[in-house]
Amino acid sequence: MMFRSTLPVLCSTLALASACSIVNAPADPTPPTTSAGGAGGSGGVGAAGGQGGSGGAVCGNGVVEGAEACDDGMETATCNVDCTAAACADGVVNKAAGEQCDDGNTATGDACDSDCKATPFVIDANVAAAGFS
């Protein structure tokens, strides 16, 4: 499986225009995140839904706990798979929200425009003449 961290090497080595986009790279695996539970005294349920004293929030269980902004149990148009609120330019591709890419910035012309829509790469004629097309 190819992850985002290996994409620049592949792009510079193979110069594959369609493969050299974060859109085509699978997301890096994200382990479940946990945070401290709410204050609940001796084992009681805390205000944030966590167990008092021990336990923690688990992203993806459908319950907003700890530092989670949302937890819909899966990716939705308003909630990312990592339990952060979905927004273009947050660095998390959210297909349910209509994002084709999300490079974490609002620049246009860098293969991922400010509206999180992918733009095609254009190979320079000099690069193509050098055999990198």
Tab-separated table of C-alpha atoms in Angstrom:
chain	number	residue	atom	x	y	z
A	1	MET	CA	0.000	0.000	0.000
A	2	MET	CA	1.355	3.455	-0.909
A	3	PHE	CA	1.020	6.161	1.738
A	4	ARG	CA	1.225	9.922	1.391
A	5	SER	CA	4.747	9.999	2.838
A	6	THR	CA	6.079	7.908	-0.087
A	7	LEU	CA	4.189	9.808	-2.781
A	8	PRO	CA	6.888	12.464	-3.489
A	9	VAL	CA	9.501	9.741	-4.087
A	10	LEU	CA	7.187	7.875	-6.445
A	11	CYS	CA	6.313	11.065	-8.283
A	12	SER	CA	9.922	12.133	-8.766
A	13	THR	CA	11.012	8.613	-9.717
A	14	LEU	CA	8.217	7.619	-12.059
A	15	ALA	CA	6.867	11.041	-13.030
A	16	LEU	CA	3.352	9.708	-13.354
A	17	ALA	CA	1.148	12.750	-13.752
A	18	SER	CA	-2.074	11.066	-12.675
A	19	ALA	CA	-0.452	9.207	-9.772
A	20	CYS	CA	1.338	12.279	-8.431
A	21	SER	CA	-1.623	13.655	-6.601
A	22	ILE	CA	-2.650	13.341	-2.984
A	23	VAL	CA	-6.088	12.514	-4.399
A	24	ASN	CA	-4.807	9.156	-5.628
A	25	ALA	CA	-2.898	8.273	-2.464
A	26	PRO	CA	-4.735	6.213	0.127
A	27	ALA	CA	-5.044	7.840	3.505
A	28	ASP	CA	-2.468	6.874	6.087
A	29	PRO	CA	-3.949	4.457	8.604
A	30	THR	CA	-5.245	6.353	11.614
A	31	PRO	CA	-5.249	4.456	14.883
A	32	PRO	CA	-8.173	5.034	17.231
A	33	THR	CA	-7.596	8.105	19.344
A	34	THR	CA	-8.222	8.247	23.045
A	35	SER	CA	-8.400	11.019	25.585
A	36	ALA	CA	-9.001	11.206	29.290
A	37	GLY	CA	-12.555	10.630	30.467
A	38	GLY	CA	-14.671	13.183	32.259
A	39	ALA	CA	-14.585	13.736	35.990
A	40	GLY	CA	-16.944	11.253	37.540
A	41	GLY	CA	-15.510	10.572	40.941
A	42	SER	CA	-14.927	6.945	41.786
A	43	GLY	CA	-15.882	5.152	38.604
A	44	GLY	CA	-18.941	7.299	37.814
A	45	VAL	CA	-19.731	8.606	34.370
A	46	GLY	CA	-18.160	12.009	33.818
A	47	ALA	CA	-19.654	15.074	32.175
A	48	ALA	CA	-17.806	14.356	28.939
A	49	GLY	CA	-19.154	10.823	28.852
A	50	GLY	CA	-15.896	9.179	29.878
A	51	GLN	CA	-15.468	6.967	32.877
A	52	GLY	CA	-14.406	8.827	36.003
A	53	GLY	CA	-10.841	8.146	37.069
A	54	SER	CA	-9.984	5.808	34.192
A	55	GLY	CA	-11.031	5.008	30.655
A	56	GLY	CA	-11.077	7.453	27.793
A	57	ALA	CA	-12.753	8.673	24.668
A	58	VAL	CA	-12.576	6.466	21.598
A	59	CYS	CA	-13.090	8.088	18.205
A	60	GLY	CA	-15.553	6.181	16.061
A	61	ASN	CA	-17.887	4.834	18.730
A	62	GLY	CA	-20.690	7.281	17.902
A	63	VAL	CA	-20.429	9.142	21.232
A	64	VAL	CA	-18.784	12.584	21.550
A	65	GLU	CA	-16.281	12.258	24.390
A	66	GLY	CA	-13.230	14.135	25.640
A	67	ALA	CA	-11.684	16.458	23.059
A	68	GLU	CA	-13.732	15.141	20.115
A	69	ALA	CA	-15.523	17.833	18.093
A	70	CYS	CA	-17.916	15.196	16.752
A	71	ASP	CA	-18.250	11.414	16.585
A	72	ASP	CA	-20.731	10.147	14.050
A	73	GLY	CA	-19.228	6.656	14.120
A	74	MET	CA	-17.997	7.117	10.549
A	75	GLU	CA	-17.068	9.862	8.103
A	76	THR	CA	-19.987	12.198	7.370
A	77	ALA	CA	-20.326	15.557	5.613
A	78	THR	CA	-19.864	17.344	8.957
A	79	CYS	CA	-17.489	14.999	10.821
A	80	ASN	CA	-14.094	13.647	9.733
A	81	VAL	CA	-13.081	10.064	10.417
A	82	ASP	CA	-10.677	11.384	13.127
A	83	CYS	CA	-13.566	13.041	15.045
A	84	THR	CA	-12.684	16.591	14.011
A	85	ALA	CA	-15.209	18.906	12.380
A	86	ALA	CA	-15.067	18.643	8.583
A	87	ALA	CA	-13.735	21.725	6.803
A	88	CYS	CA	-11.932	22.253	3.520
A	89	ALA	CA	-8.203	22.959	4.082
A	90	ASP	CA	-8.068	21.042	7.375
A	91	GLY	CA	-5.702	18.456	5.872
A	92	VAL	CA	-8.214	15.576	6.066
A	93	VAL	CA	-9.855	14.379	2.829
A	94	ASN	CA	-13.562	13.962	3.551
A	95	LYS	CA	-15.291	12.384	0.559
A	96	ALA	CA	-18.683	12.543	2.307
A	97	ALA	CA	-18.299	16.349	2.320
A	98	GLY	CA	-17.502	16.322	-1.413
A	99	GLU	CA	-13.757	16.860	-1.073
A	100	GLN	CA	-11.604	15.377	-3.827
A	101	CYS	CA	-8.422	16.421	-2.044
A	102	ASP	CA	-7.368	18.385	1.032
A	103	ASP	CA	-3.753	19.483	1.229
A	104	GLY	CA	-4.270	21.611	4.319
A	105	ASN	CA	-3.986	24.988	2.605
A	106	THR	CA	-6.118	27.385	0.594
A	107	ALA	CA	-3.688	27.804	-2.319
A	108	THR	CA	-4.933	27.335	-5.864
A	109	GLY	CA	-2.822	25.772	-8.614
A	110	ASP	CA	-1.074	23.209	-6.405
A	111	ALA	CA	-3.114	20.177	-7.613
A	112	CYS	CA	-5.689	20.783	-4.875
A	113	ASP	CA	-7.592	24.047	-5.172
A	114	SER	CA	-8.945	26.150	-2.319
A	115	ASP	CA	-12.358	24.468	-2.683
A	116	CYS	CA	-10.783	21.000	-2.161
A	117	LYS	CA	-11.327	20.023	-5.787
A	118	ALA	CA	-8.442	18.339	-7.595
A	119	THR	CA	-6.811	20.074	-10.530
A	120	PRO	CA	-4.881	18.129	-13.185
A	121	PHE	CA	-1.117	18.346	-13.428
A	122	VAL	CA	0.342	19.930	-16.542
A	123	ILE	CA	3.676	18.499	-17.647
A	124	ASP	CA	6.045	21.141	-18.971
A	125	ALA	CA	7.273	20.536	-22.546
A	126	ASN	CA	10.908	20.659	-21.336
A	127	VAL	CA	10.213	17.956	-18.775
A	128	ALA	CA	8.469	15.824	-21.402
A	129	ALA	CA	11.408	16.282	-23.811
A	130	ALA	CA	13.781	15.065	-21.088
A	131	GLY	CA	11.861	11.786	-20.986
A	132	PHE	CA	9.750	12.439	-17.894
A	133	SER	CA	6.291	12.387	-19.417
